[in-house]
Every structure is written in structure tokens, then in C-alpha cells.
Coordinates of C-alpha atoms and ligand atoms in Angstrom, one line a residue:
Chain A
X22 CA -29.6 -30.4 -38.2
X23 CA -28.9 -29.2 -34.8
X24 CA -26.8 -26.0 -35.0
X25 CA -26.7 -25.3 -31.3
X26 CA -23.3 -25.5 -29.8
X27 CA -24.7 -25.1 -26.4
X28 CA -28.1 -26.0 -25.2
X29 CA -29.1 -25.4 -21.6
X30 CA -32.4 -26.5 -20.1
X31 CA -33.7 -25.4 -16.6
X32 CA -30.2 -25.7 -15.2
X33 CA -30.2 -25.1 -11.5
X34 CA -27.4 -25.0 -8.9
X35 CA -27.9 -24.5 -5.2
X36 CA -25.1 -24.0 -2.7
X37 CA -27.0 -24.9 0.4
X38 CA -29.7 -22.4 0.8
X39 CA -28.4 -20.1 -1.9
X40 CA -29.6 -20.7 -5.5
X41 CA -26.7 -19.5 -7.6
X42 CA -28.3 -20.7 -10.8
X43 CA -32.1 -20.8 -11.1
X44 CA -33.8 -22.7 -13.9
X45 CA -31.5 -21.3 -16.5
X46 CA -32.3 -21.8 -20.2
X47 CA -30.1 -20.8 -23.1
X48 CA -29.2 -21.7 -26.7
X49 CA -25.9 -20.7 -28.3
X50 CA -25.4 -21.0 -32.1
X51 CA -22.4 -22.8 -33.4
X52 CA -19.6 -20.5 -34.5
X53 CA -21.0 -17.5 -32.7
X54 CA -19.4 -15.3 -30.1
X55 CA -21.7 -15.2 -27.1
X56 CA -21.4 -12.8 -24.2
X57 CA -22.8 -13.3 -20.7
X58 CA -23.1 -10.2 -18.5
X59 CA -24.2 -9.9 -14.9
X60 CA -23.2 -8.2 -11.7
X61 CA -20.8 -9.8 -9.2
X62 CA -22.4 -13.0 -7.8
X63 CA -24.9 -13.3 -10.6
X64 CA -23.9 -16.9 -11.3
X65 CA -21.7 -16.6 -14.4
X66 CA -18.8 -18.5 -13.1
X67 CA -21.1 -21.1 -11.6
X68 CA -22.7 -21.6 -15.0
X69 CA -19.3 -22.0 -16.7
X70 CA -18.0 -24.4 -14.1
X71 CA -21.0 -26.6 -14.6
X72 CA -20.8 -26.5 -18.4
X73 CA -17.0 -27.4 -18.3
X74 CA -17.8 -30.4 -16.0
X75 CA -15.9 -29.0 -13.0
X76 CA -19.1 -29.0 -11.0
X77 CA -22.3 -30.8 -11.0
X78 CA -25.7 -29.2 -11.4
X79 CA -28.4 -29.7 -8.8
X80 CA -31.0 -30.2 -11.5
X81 CA -31.7 -29.5 -15.2
X82 CA -29.5 -30.5 -18.1
X83 CA -27.2 -29.1 -20.8
X84 CA -25.5 -30.3 -23.9
X85 CA -22.4 -29.1 -25.6
X86 CA -22.2 -30.1 -29.3
X87 CA -24.8 -32.7 -28.6
X88 CA -22.9 -34.2 -25.6
X89 CA -24.7 -34.3 -22.3
X90 CA -22.6 -32.6 -19.6
X91 CA -23.5 -35.1 -17.0
X92 CA -23.1 -38.3 -19.0
X93 CA -20.4 -37.5 -21.5
X94 CA -17.9 -35.4 -19.4
X95 CA -14.9 -36.9 -21.1
X96 CA -16.2 -36.3 -24.6
X97 CA -17.0 -32.7 -23.7
X98 CA -13.5 -32.1 -22.2
X99 CA -12.0 -33.3 -25.4
X100 CA -13.7 -30.5 -27.4
X101 CA -13.7 -27.6 -25.0
X102 CA -11.1 -25.0 -24.1
X103 CA -11.4 -23.2 -20.8
X104 CA -10.0 -19.9 -19.6
X105 CA -11.0 -19.8 -15.9
X106 CA -11.5 -16.6 -13.9
X107 CA -8.4 -17.3 -11.8
X108 CA -5.1 -17.8 -13.6
X109 CA -4.3 -21.5 -13.2
X110 CA -0.9 -21.4 -14.7
X111 CA 1.8 -23.7 -13.3
X112 CA 4.4 -21.3 -12.0
X113 CA 7.1 -24.0 -11.8
X114 CA 6.9 -24.7 -15.5
X115 CA 8.0 -22.4 -18.2
X116 CA 5.5 -20.8 -20.6
X117 CA 6.2 -23.5 -23.2
X118 CA 6.1 -26.3 -20.7
X119 CA 2.7 -25.2 -19.5
X120 CA 1.4 -25.6 -23.0
X121 CA 3.2 -28.9 -23.5
X122 CA 1.7 -30.4 -20.4
X123 CA -1.7 -29.4 -21.5
X124 CA -1.2 -30.9 -24.9
X125 CA 0.0 -34.2 -23.4
X126 CA -3.1 -34.3 -21.1
X127 CA -5.1 -34.1 -24.3
X128 CA -3.2 -37.1 -25.6
X129 CA -1.4 -35.1 -28.4
X130 CA 1.9 -36.3 -29.8
X131 CA 4.9 -34.1 -29.9
X132 CA 5.1 -33.9 -33.6
X133 CA 1.6 -32.6 -33.5
X134 CA 1.8 -30.2 -30.6
X135 CA 5.2 -28.7 -31.1
X136 CA 4.4 -26.7 -34.3
X137 CA 1.0 -25.8 -32.9
X138 CA 2.6 -24.4 -29.7
X139 CA 5.1 -22.5 -31.8
X140 CA 2.3 -20.9 -33.7
X141 CA 0.2 -20.0 -30.6
X142 CA 3.2 -18.5 -28.8
X143 CA 4.0 -16.4 -31.9
X144 CA 0.4 -15.3 -32.2
X145 CA 0.2 -14.3 -28.6
X146 CA 3.4 -12.4 -28.8
X147 CA 5.1 -14.8 -26.3
X148 CA 7.7 -16.5 -28.5
X149 CA 10.6 -14.6 -27.0
X150 CA 9.5 -15.4 -23.4
X151 CA 8.6 -19.1 -23.9
X152 CA 11.5 -20.3 -21.7
X153 CA 10.5 -18.0 -18.9
X154 CA 8.3 -18.8 -15.9
X155 CA 4.9 -17.2 -15.8
X156 CA 5.8 -15.5 -12.4
X157 CA 8.0 -13.1 -14.4
X158 CA 5.2 -12.2 -16.8
X159 CA 2.9 -9.2 -16.6
X160 CA -0.8 -9.8 -15.9
X161 CA -1.6 -9.4 -19.6
X162 CA 1.1 -11.8 -20.7
X163 CA -0.2 -14.4 -18.2
X164 CA -3.7 -14.0 -19.4
X165 CA -2.6 -14.5 -23.0
X166 CA -0.7 -17.6 -22.0
X167 CA -3.8 -19.0 -20.4
X168 CA -5.8 -18.3 -23.6
X169 CA -3.0 -20.0 -25.7
X170 CA -3.2 -23.0 -23.4
X171 CA -6.9 -23.3 -23.9
X172 CA -6.4 -23.4 -27.7
X173 CA -3.6 -25.9 -28.0
X174 CA -5.9 -28.8 -28.8
X175 CA -8.1 -26.8 -31.2
X176 CA -11.3 -26.8 -29.2
X177 CA -14.7 -26.6 -30.8
X178 CA -16.1 -24.6 -28.0
X179 CA -14.1 -22.0 -26.0
X180 CA -15.1 -20.8 -22.6
X181 CA -13.6 -17.5 -21.4
X182 CA -14.5 -16.4 -17.9
X183 CA -13.5 -12.7 -17.8
X184 CA -10.7 -13.1 -20.2
X185 CA -9.6 -9.4 -20.1
X186 CA -10.1 -8.5 -16.4
X187 CA -7.1 -6.5 -15.2
X188 CA -5.6 -5.9 -18.7
X189 CA -4.5 -2.6 -20.0
X190 CA -6.4 -1.2 -23.0
X191 CA -3.6 -2.4 -25.4
X192 CA -3.6 -6.0 -24.1
X193 CA -7.3 -6.0 -24.0
X194 CA -7.5 -5.0 -27.7
X195 CA -5.0 -7.6 -28.6
X196 CA -7.0 -10.3 -26.9
X197 CA -10.2 -9.0 -28.6
X198 CA -8.5 -9.1 -32.0
X199 CA -7.5 -12.6 -31.4
X200 CA -10.9 -13.7 -30.2
X201 CA -12.4 -12.1 -33.3
X202 CA -10.0 -14.0 -35.5
X203 CA -11.3 -17.2 -34.1
X204 CA -14.9 -16.4 -34.8
X205 CA -16.6 -18.9 -37.1
X206 CA -13.9 -21.5 -36.4
X207 CA -15.3 -22.3 -33.0
X208 CA -18.0 -21.2 -30.7
X209 CA -17.0 -18.7 -28.1
X210 CA -18.7 -18.3 -24.8
X211 CA -17.4 -15.4 -22.7
X212 CA -18.3 -13.5 -19.6
X213 CA -17.2 -10.0 -19.0
X214 CA -17.8 -6.9 -16.9
X215 CA -16.7 -4.6 -19.7
X216 CA -19.8 -3.7 -21.6
X217 CA -17.7 -2.3 -24.4
X218 CA -16.1 -5.7 -24.8
X219 CA -19.4 -7.4 -25.1
X220 CA -20.6 -4.8 -27.6
X221 CA -17.4 -5.0 -29.7
X222 CA -17.1 -8.8 -29.8
X223 CA -20.4 -10.6 -29.3
X224 CA -23.0 -11.5 -31.8
X225 CA -25.4 -12.1 -29.0
X226 CA -25.5 -11.0 -25.4
X227 CA -27.3 -12.3 -22.4
X228 CA -27.7 -10.5 -19.1
X229 CA -28.2 -12.5 -16.0
X230 CA -28.8 -11.7 -12.3
X231 CA -29.5 -13.7 -9.2
X232 CA -29.0 -16.9 -11.2
X233 CA -31.7 -16.0 -13.8
X234 CA -31.5 -14.9 -17.4
X235 CA -33.2 -11.5 -17.6
X236 CA -32.5 -10.4 -21.2
X237 CA -31.0 -11.7 -24.4
X238 CA -30.4 -10.4 -27.9
X239 CA -28.0 -8.5 -30.0
X240 CA -26.7 -5.2 -28.5
X241 CA -29.2 -3.3 -30.6
X242 CA -32.1 -5.5 -29.6
X243 CA -31.1 -5.0 -26.0
X244 CA -31.0 -1.2 -26.4
X245 CA -34.4 -1.2 -28.0
X246 CA -35.7 -2.9 -24.9
X247 CA -35.2 0.3 -23.0
X248 CA -38.4 2.3 -22.5
X249 CA -39.2 5.2 -24.8
X250 CA -37.6 7.8 -22.6
X251 CA -34.8 9.8 -24.2
X252 CA -32.1 11.9 -22.5
X253 CA -30.8 15.2 -23.7
X254 CA -27.9 17.3 -22.5
X255 CA -28.4 21.0 -22.7
X256 CA -25.3 23.3 -22.3
X257 CA -26.0 26.9 -21.2
X258 CA -23.7 29.9 -21.4
X259 CA -25.2 31.0 -18.0
X260 CA -28.3 30.8 -15.9
X261 CA -28.5 27.0 -16.1
X262 CA -30.1 26.8 -12.6
X263 CA -32.9 29.1 -13.6
X264 CA -33.7 27.1 -16.8
X265 CA -33.5 23.8 -14.9
X266 CA -36.2 25.1 -12.5
X267 CA -38.3 26.2 -15.4
X268 CA -38.0 22.8 -17.2
X269 CA -38.5 20.8 -14.1
X270 CA -42.1 22.0 -13.8
X271 CA -43.0 20.8 -17.3
X272 CA -45.2 17.6 -17.4
X273 CA -43.2 15.8 -20.2
X274 CA -39.9 16.0 -18.1
X275 CA -39.4 12.8 -16.2
X276 CA -36.1 13.7 -14.6
X277 CA -33.8 16.6 -14.5
X278 CA -30.3 17.1 -13.3
X279 CA -28.1 20.2 -13.3
X280 CA -24.3 19.9 -13.3
X281 CA -22.7 23.3 -13.5
X282 CA -23.7 24.9 -16.8
X283 CA -25.1 21.6 -18.0
X284 CA -28.6 20.3 -17.6
X285 CA -29.5 16.7 -18.3
X286 CA -33.2 16.2 -19.0
X287 CA -35.0 12.9 -19.4
X288 CA -38.1 13.2 -21.6
X289 CA -41.1 10.9 -21.9
X290 CA -40.5 10.7 -25.6
X291 CA -38.5 12.5 -28.3
X292 CA -41.6 14.4 -29.5
X293 CA -41.5 16.5 -26.3
X294 CA -38.3 18.1 -27.5
X295 CA -40.2 20.8 -29.4
X296 CA -41.9 21.9 -26.2
X297 CA -38.6 22.2 -24.4
X298 CA -37.1 24.3 -27.2
X299 CA -40.1 26.6 -27.1
X300 CA -39.9 26.9 -23.3
X301 CA -36.2 27.8 -23.6
X302 CA -36.9 30.6 -26.0
X303 CA -34.4 33.4 -25.2
X304 CA -32.2 31.4 -22.8
X305 CA -28.5 31.4 -23.7
X306 CA -28.4 27.8 -25.0
X307 CA -25.1 26.7 -26.5
X308 CA -25.8 23.2 -27.4
X309 CA -28.5 20.5 -27.2
X310 CA -27.3 16.9 -27.7
X311 CA -29.0 13.5 -27.6
X312 CA -27.4 11.1 -25.1
X313 CA -26.9 7.7 -26.9
X314 CA -28.2 4.8 -24.9
X315 CA -25.4 2.5 -24.1
X316 CA -25.3 -1.2 -23.1
X317 CA -24.5 0.1 -19.7
X318 CA -27.9 1.9 -19.5
X319 CA -29.5 -1.4 -20.4
X320 CA -27.4 -3.2 -17.8
X321 CA -28.2 -0.8 -15.0
X322 CA -31.9 -0.5 -15.9
X323 CA -32.2 -4.3 -15.7
X324 CA -29.9 -5.1 -12.7
X325 CA -30.3 -1.9 -10.7
X326 CA -27.7 0.5 -9.3
X327 CA -27.2 -1.2 -5.9
X328 CA -23.7 -2.7 -5.4
X329 CA -23.8 -6.4 -4.7
X330 CA -22.6 -7.9 -1.4
Chain B
X4 CA -5.5 -45.2 -19.3
X5 CA -2.7 -43.9 -17.2
X6 CA -1.4 -41.5 -19.9
X7 CA -2.6 -38.6 -17.8
X8 CA -1.0 -39.9 -14.7
X9 CA 2.3 -40.3 -16.5
X10 CA 2.2 -36.7 -17.9
X11 CA 1.6 -35.2 -14.4
X12 CA 4.1 -37.5 -12.7
X13 CA 6.7 -36.5 -15.3
X14 CA 5.9 -32.8 -14.6
X15 CA 6.5 -33.4 -10.9
X16 CA 9.8 -35.2 -11.6
X17 CA 10.9 -32.4 -13.8
X18 CA 10.4 -29.9 -10.9
X19 CA 12.2 -32.3 -8.5
X20 CA 15.2 -32.5 -10.9
X21 CA 15.3 -28.7 -11.1
X22 CA 15.6 -28.3 -7.4
X23 CA 17.3 -31.6 -6.5
X24 CA 20.3 -30.1 -4.7
X25 CA 18.4 -27.8 -2.3
X26 CA 15.8 -30.5 -1.8
X27 CA 18.5 -33.0 -0.8
X28 CA 20.4 -30.7 1.5
X29 CA 17.2 -29.9 3.3
X30 CA 16.1 -33.6 3.5
X31 CA 19.5 -34.8 4.7
X32 CA 19.9 -32.2 7.4
X33 CA 17.1 -33.4 9.7
X34 CA 18.0 -37.1 10.1
X35 CA 21.6 -36.3 10.3
X36 CA 21.1 -33.8 13.1
X37 CA 19.1 -36.5 15.0
X38 CA 21.8 -39.0 14.3
X39 CA 24.5 -36.8 15.6
X40 CA 22.5 -35.6 18.6
X41 CA 21.1 -38.9 19.8
X42 CA 23.3 -41.5 18.1
X43 CA 26.6 -39.9 18.9
X44 CA 25.8 -37.5 21.7
X45 CA 23.7 -39.8 23.8
X46 CA 25.4 -43.0 22.9
X47 CA 27.6 -43.0 26.0
X48 CA 24.6 -42.7 28.3
X49 CA 22.5 -45.3 26.5
X50 CA 24.8 -48.2 25.8
X51 CA 23.6 -51.2 23.9
X52 CA 20.0 -51.4 22.8
X53 CA 18.8 -54.9 21.7
X54 CA 22.4 -55.9 21.5
X55 CA 23.5 -53.0 19.2
X56 CA 25.1 -49.6 19.9
X57 CA 22.4 -46.9 20.0
X58 CA 23.7 -45.2 16.9
X59 CA 23.3 -48.3 14.9
X60 CA 19.9 -49.0 16.5
X61 CA 18.4 -45.8 15.2
X62 CA 20.2 -45.6 11.8
X63 CA 17.7 -47.8 9.8
X64 CA 14.8 -46.0 11.4
X65 CA 16.2 -42.6 10.3
X66 CA 16.4 -43.8 6.7
X67 CA 12.8 -45.1 6.8
X68 CA 11.6 -42.0 8.6
X69 CA 13.2 -39.7 6.0
X70 CA 11.5 -41.7 3.2
X71 CA 8.0 -41.7 4.7
X72 CA 8.2 -38.1 5.8
X73 CA 9.3 -37.0 2.4
X74 CA 6.5 -39.0 0.8
X75 CA 3.9 -37.6 3.2
X76 CA 5.1 -34.0 2.9
X77 CA 5.4 -34.0 -0.9
X78 CA 1.8 -35.4 -1.3
X79 CA 0.1 -33.2 1.3
X80 CA 1.7 -29.9 0.2
X81 CA 1.6 -30.6 -3.5
X82 CA -2.1 -31.5 -3.4
X83 CA -3.0 -28.5 -1.3
X84 CA -0.9 -26.1 -3.4
X85 CA -2.2 -27.3 -6.7
X86 CA -5.7 -27.5 -5.5
X87 CA -6.0 -24.3 -3.4
X88 CA -3.2 -21.9 -4.5
X89 CA -2.3 -22.5 -8.1
X90 CA -5.6 -24.1 -9.2
X91 CA -3.5 -26.5 -11.5
X92 CA -5.7 -29.4 -10.5
X93 CA -8.6 -27.5 -12.0
X94 CA -6.7 -27.0 -15.2
X95 CA -6.0 -30.7 -15.4
X96 CA -9.7 -31.4 -14.8
X97 CA -10.9 -29.6 -17.9
X98 CA -8.8 -32.0 -20.1
X99 CA -10.0 -35.5 -21.0
X100 CA -8.1 -37.3 -18.3
X101 CA -10.0 -38.7 -15.4
X102 CA -9.9 -37.6 -11.7
X103 CA -8.4 -41.0 -10.8
X104 CA -5.5 -40.4 -13.1
X105 CA -4.8 -37.1 -11.3
X106 CA -4.8 -38.6 -7.8
X107 CA -2.8 -41.6 -8.9
X108 CA -0.2 -39.3 -10.4
X109 CA 0.1 -37.3 -7.1
X110 CA 0.4 -40.5 -5.1
X111 CA 3.2 -41.7 -7.4
X112 CA 5.0 -38.4 -7.1
X113 CA 4.9 -38.5 -3.3
X114 CA 6.1 -42.1 -3.4
X115 CA 9.0 -41.3 -5.7
X116 CA 10.1 -38.4 -3.5
X117 CA 10.1 -40.8 -0.5
X118 CA 12.1 -43.5 -2.2
X119 CA 14.7 -41.1 -3.7
X120 CA 15.2 -39.1 -0.5
X121 CA 15.3 -42.3 1.7
X122 CA 18.0 -43.7 -0.6
X123 CA 20.0 -40.5 -0.4
X124 CA 19.9 -40.3 3.4
X125 CA 20.9 -44.0 3.4
X126 CA 23.9 -43.3 1.3
X127 CA 24.9 -40.3 3.5
X128 CA 24.6 -42.3 6.7
X129 CA 26.5 -45.1 5.0
X130 CA 29.3 -42.7 4.0
X131 CA 29.8 -40.8 7.2
X132 CA 28.9 -43.3 10.0
X133 CA 30.1 -46.8 10.8
X134 CA 26.6 -48.1 10.2
X135 CA 27.0 -51.1 7.8
X136 CA 24.6 -53.8 6.5
X137 CA 25.0 -56.6 4.1
X138 CA 23.8 -55.5 0.7
X139 CA 21.5 -58.5 0.3
X140 CA 19.4 -57.3 3.2
X141 CA 18.4 -54.4 1.0
X142 CA 15.8 -56.6 -0.8
X143 CA 14.0 -57.4 2.4
X144 CA 14.3 -53.8 3.5
X145 CA 12.6 -52.6 0.3
X146 CA 9.7 -54.9 1.0
X147 CA 9.0 -52.5 3.8
X148 CA 10.3 -49.2 2.4
X149 CA 8.1 -49.4 -0.7
X150 CA 4.7 -50.1 0.9
X151 CA 5.7 -47.7 3.7
X152 CA 6.4 -44.8 1.3
X153 CA 3.2 -45.7 -0.6
X154 CA 1.2 -45.7 2.7
X155 CA 2.5 -42.3 3.7
X156 CA 2.1 -40.8 0.2
X157 CA -1.6 -41.9 0.1
X158 CA -2.1 -40.5 3.7
X159 CA -0.6 -37.2 2.5
X160 CA -2.9 -37.1 -0.5
X161 CA -5.9 -37.7 1.8
X162 CA -4.8 -34.9 4.1
X163 CA -4.1 -32.5 1.2
X164 CA -7.5 -33.3 -0.2
X165 CA -9.6 -32.8 2.9
X166 CA -7.7 -29.9 4.5
X167 CA -8.2 -26.5 3.0
X168 CA -6.0 -24.5 5.3
X169 CA -2.2 -24.8 5.6
X170 CA -2.3 -24.4 9.4
X171 CA -4.5 -27.5 9.7
X172 CA -1.9 -29.4 7.7
X173 CA 0.8 -28.3 10.2
X174 CA -1.4 -29.3 13.2
X175 CA -2.2 -32.8 11.8
X176 CA 1.5 -33.3 11.2
X177 CA 2.3 -32.4 14.8
X178 CA -0.4 -34.4 16.5
X179 CA -0.8 -37.4 14.2
X180 CA 2.1 -38.0 11.8
X181 CA 5.1 -37.2 14.0
X182 CA 3.8 -39.1 17.0
X183 CA 2.9 -42.1 14.8
X184 CA 6.5 -42.2 13.6
X185 CA 8.2 -41.5 16.9
X186 CA 6.1 -43.9 19.0
X187 CA 6.6 -46.9 16.8
X188 CA 10.0 -48.1 17.9
X189 CA 12.2 -45.7 16.0
X190 CA 14.2 -44.4 18.9
X191 CA 13.6 -47.2 21.5
X192 CA 12.6 -50.9 21.3
X193 CA 9.0 -51.7 21.8
X194 CA 9.9 -53.7 24.9
X195 CA 10.2 -50.3 26.7
X196 CA 6.4 -50.0 26.6
X197 CA 4.3 -51.4 29.5
X198 CA 3.2 -54.8 28.4
X199 CA -0.5 -53.8 28.3
X200 CA 0.3 -51.1 25.7
X201 CA 2.4 -53.3 23.4
X202 CA -0.4 -55.0 21.5
X203 CA -1.9 -51.6 20.7
X204 CA 1.4 -50.2 19.5
X205 CA 1.9 -53.4 17.4
X206 CA -1.5 -52.8 15.7
X207 CA -0.2 -49.6 14.2
X208 CA 1.0 -49.9 10.6
X209 CA 3.9 -47.6 11.4
X210 CA 5.1 -50.1 14.0
X211 CA 5.1 -52.9 11.5
X212 CA 7.0 -50.6 9.1
X213 CA 9.7 -49.4 11.5
X214 CA 10.2 -52.7 13.3
X215 CA 10.1 -54.7 10.1
X216 CA 12.4 -52.4 8.3
X217 CA 15.0 -52.3 11.0
X218 CA 15.1 -56.1 11.5
X219 CA 15.2 -56.5 7.7
X220 CA 18.1 -54.1 7.2
X221 CA 20.2 -55.0 10.3
X222 CA 19.6 -58.7 10.6
X223 CA 18.3 -59.7 7.2
X224 CA 15.3 -61.1 9.2
X225 CA 11.9 -61.2 7.5
X226 CA 8.8 -60.5 9.5
X227 CA 6.1 -61.6 7.1
X228 CA 3.1 -60.5 9.2
X229 CA 4.6 -57.0 9.5
X230 CA 5.3 -56.9 5.7
X231 CA 1.7 -58.0 5.0
X232 CA 0.4 -55.5 7.6
X233 CA 2.1 -52.4 6.0
X234 CA 1.3 -53.6 2.5
X235 CA -2.4 -54.0 3.3
X236 CA -2.4 -50.6 5.0
X237 CA -0.9 -49.1 1.9
X238 CA -3.5 -50.7 -0.3
X239 CA -6.3 -49.6 1.9
X240 CA -5.1 -46.0 2.1
X241 CA -4.6 -46.0 -1.7
X242 CA -8.3 -47.0 -2.2
X243 CA -9.3 -44.4 0.4
X244 CA -7.2 -41.7 -1.2
X245 CA -8.7 -42.3 -4.7
X246 CA -12.2 -42.4 -3.3
X247 CA -11.8 -39.3 -1.1
X248 CA -10.2 -37.3 -3.9
X249 CA -12.9 -38.3 -6.3
X250 CA -15.6 -37.3 -3.9
X251 CA -14.0 -34.0 -3.1
X252 CA -13.8 -33.2 -6.8
X253 CA -17.4 -34.0 -7.5
X254 CA -18.6 -31.6 -4.8
Ligands
LIG21 N1 -18.3 -22.8 -3.7 C1 -19.3 -22.0 -3.3 N2 -19.9 -22.2 -2.2 C2 -21.0 -21.4 -1.8 N3 -21.4 -20.4 -2.6 C3 -20.8 -20.1 -3.7 C4 -19.7 -20.9 -4.2 N4 -19.3 -20.4 -5.4 C5 -20.1 -19.4 -5.6 N5 -21.0 -19.2 -4.6 C6 -22.1 -18.1 -4.6 O1 -22.8 -18.3 -5.8 C7 -23.2 -17.0 -6.3 C8 -22.7 -16.9 -7.8 O2 -21.3 -16.9 -7.8 P1 -20.5 -16.8 -9.1 O3 -19.1 -17.0 -8.8 O4 -21.1 -17.8 -10.1 O5 -20.8 -15.3 -9.6 P2 -20.2 -14.5 -10.9 O6 -21.4 -14.1 -11.6 O7 -19.2 -15.3 -11.5 O8 -19.6 -13.3 -10.1 P3 -18.3 -12.4 -10.4 O9 -18.7 -11.5 -11.5 O10 -18.0 -11.7 -9.1 O11 -17.2 -13.4 -10.9 C9 -22.6 -16.0 -5.4 O12 -23.5 -15.5 -4.5 C10 -21.5 -16.7 -4.6 O13 -21.3 -16.2 -3.4
LIG22 MG1 -17.2 -15.1 -11.9

């Protein structure tokens, strides 16, 4: 049995001379929450647009629940829900009418969609505002409405392109909670710039850059990819500069930074810590702490620190 | 198959219903101003045109102009707005309906705007001016008004599909649409043109529309070639509009 909800083979998209998606391969399990990370311009939206049949690939292929994106566009659109990067709400229709139009475009009958829409509005905390126009909504409410719209027809695969960009922490957490509650019922494919979001939500994470997949795995697996170097933070009561100079000359120290009374040392491996402690003998050390590697470290180490054009 | 078109068309009609008063005030103001300025103001200087007082000569053209202008404007702006500003077209495109259903809905909406607004201006002109026509002429007139509105709605959809910037839309309207309407015998009889130019002007679908529509409404006269010409033009632009929109969407 094929349990891939999404199966992508050497998918390529060129905009003129620019290759936005470069021989991209990926499998996403049914019922999982999959996160796609990448710097601005990495090609995330391009990938989603191709998978949701809004755009045609230059070469390669992909299937969603076994349907080929090129040959079975209509079947695919029946089973997917899409939250695009830009809000595409109809500002001349009320919140409820937005959902109703979407249901009708999916060929649903009123007796079927009316209760479903009630339920979604309630769930998204929009029941009281269903007769208002989206223009009068805050960014977070608009985003929740777009998500509700993508769910009206009970999709089997949900695509979310930066679902929480621009939301305050409360709204973001509400959206996360809702996405988590959907887990297992459908496959969720999301892109995000918030590494915490990927870490909190996703079973598996892929990092892409320049149209290519550069790493994939669970958060832990990705962190394990980082080289053996470990980072410690040492707080001094005084004389941090002197100690930093001393430590900086030691062979096992890869990098050292001093910020006020704090020194951040990067060691080749954790075994070197003993040497450091010995060297600091007598210095007024207040605290030595290990800096946890974050997904952000993985992300930066893989994609570099340079800001994208 | 046209379920999707119906849903989108009904959405457009709901919006029209919500703003019907302001829409109608705006749409009546323009032809009425022209009627008063030219039909009444200039009447004394112009006298009879083709055997009719000038105000009566231009009245049918003003109704037709309102209809086709409204059809064109609705289509061009709606398509541009939903495609470039609101991205609603994109939200339609991730549902199971086809791209053709979307473009057909938009053509229908522009067409409906044209017919409704044309009729309202007709009623207003009827109510406040001495312009009268026998009611049975209305049937012949509709044989022009319907394909005419369809033609302009399709032309609007094409413009709104290929043009990405609003200022381009304004320019095309100024150099193409308005001249086409004004030059095709709305304000003066075709016989005013030099004889060498007349065949060219006659070849324009807008001439067939305005000439045919006026004769139909005023004299109950039927110009079959003109009716066929505007109907065929409407059919051709319809096919072109669907084709061009589908191509644009598959880019
Ligand atoms: N319609 C287009 N025409 C030409 N180039 C495009 C087009 N759309 C995107 N690109 C280019 O393709 C590359 C990938 O863009 P894409 O929008 O997929 O990136 P992204 O990963 O979604 O970025 P972001 O995080 O900023 O949303 C970028 O270099 C972008 O400039
Ligand atoms: Mg993007």
C-alpha cells in the first residue's frame, strides 16, 4: 500500500534563466504534518503553487494521494485545501459568504455546507463576526478565516503557505492548536519562517535553498546533523576580557566572543570542557552553561547568514 | 458543467444588488449629461439629422453606449481586480471548477451589468425626454444590444486578462474603446465621413452595432448584415477571451 500523501520526483521550475525549483524530490507520509523551511526566495511558494495546480512545472512530476498533478488537476483540487501566502479573501463578501462561495465551487449542497460552516466559524472564533466583511477584521482573524475556507470541503491534504506570518503570539498559538487538532485526519504541508513553529508542529521538516532540498528529518535528526562543536557560555564576576584572551589561545577553542562579563566559547567537542575549567582555575567564574543547539542554528549553518536579495 | 460559472456569477450579482443605487446614479449621470449638453444645448445649431431632431438622433446611441460601456468596464476592472489585487481568481482556481468556467462567469457578469444599466438609462431617457419609440421595436433593438454587450464584455475580459497595470487599462480605454464608440455614428450620421473612409468605418463591429441599434429602435428597421456582423464579432471575441484567459492562467 502506498502511504505517501505527496510524492515529488525531480520537480523543476524555471522562470526564464532563474531556476526556482531544481530537481526537487520529496515524500510526505499520509496524516503527517510536514514543514518546509527556507530563506526568502528559496522556492517554497513556487513548490506549493505547482502542487496545487496553479502553475505548471518545467519538468519532473509529482502525485498527491496518487493523482498526477499534471494529468489529474481536477481530482487533486477536489481533495486539497489551500491557504496561500497572500490573503485571497473576497472583501465584498461577508466572512460567511466567503465560505459559502467556496463550498459552492466545490459543488457542496447547502444542507451539507451550512452546518459545516457553522462549526468552522465557531472553531475559529469567528461566529460573532460572520456577517462582517473581512476588511474590518484584524490580520489574525483574516488568516483564520482563510484557514476555515480551506477546510470547508474536508480536504485530505492541506497546504499552508506561511499560515501564521504577521500574527501575534496568541493568534499564532490558536492556529497551531487548531492545526495540531487536525493531525492524523489529513496530511498537512506547511511552510514557515518561524523555526519554533516548525519545531512545535511538524513531524518532519525539510530545509530548502536555491530550489534544492538540503536537509530533511525530524527536529532532533536535523540538530544531530550539526558538527560536534559545542558552545558554552561563561559568566564572570569581573575580568572577562583577561580570561577571554587566555582561552582564545587554547588549541581546542574554535571561536570565542566576549560580551560584557560574558564569554561565549565554541569548543571542538565537549571533552575539551575539562581543559577550559582547569585553565580558568582561580578566575571569578559565576556560571558555565551549555548553549542548546536550536533549529535556527541548523538553519543558519545550512543556509548561511547572508540576507537574500 | 457551468455550476462554477453560476456560483461566481451569482456572487457578482449579489455585489451589484448591494450597491445598485450608487451604481445606477453613476451610470445614468454620464449619458444624461451628454444628452443635455448636445441633445438640448446644441439642438438649435444642428437642426435635423437624417430627418430627426438631433436629440432624438443621439438618444438610442446613448442607451447603447451606456450598455456596452458598462459591460466593458465591469469586465475589465473586475478581472483585473480579482486577478491582481484580491487574488480571488486564484482562490477559485484551487477548487475543482475549470478555468473556462471562471472566465465564462466573468463574461456573463459584464454582460448582465451592460443589459441592466442600458435598460435603466433607456427608462430614464424615456421618462424625462420626448424620445419615444414603438414598444415592438424593442425586439429588433435587443438583437443588437445583446450581442453588443456580449462583444464589449468579452473585450473587457481580454483587456483585464492581458493588462497587469491599471494605468494601461485607462490608456486603452482612451485610445481604443472610446474612439471606437464615438467614431461609429453615435453622434453623427456615417454620411458625414468622406466617401473613401465610409467602407472602413462600416467594417467596424461598433458601427454595425450603433447603426443597426438606432435604426432598429427608431424605425423598427432590421439590418440583417449588421446584426450578423455584431453577433459574429461577439462570438469571435468570446472564443478569444476564453482562449486568452486560459493561456494566461497556465503561464
Ligand atoms: N512569477 C515569477 N516570475 C519570475 N520569478 C519568480 C516568480 N515567482 C517567483 N519567482 C522567483 O523564484 C524564486 C522563488 O520564489 P518563491 O516565491 O517560490 O520563494 P519563497 O521560498 O516562497 O520565498 P518567501 O519566503 O519570500 O515567500 C525567487 O527568486 C523569486 O524571485
Ligand atoms: Mg513564499
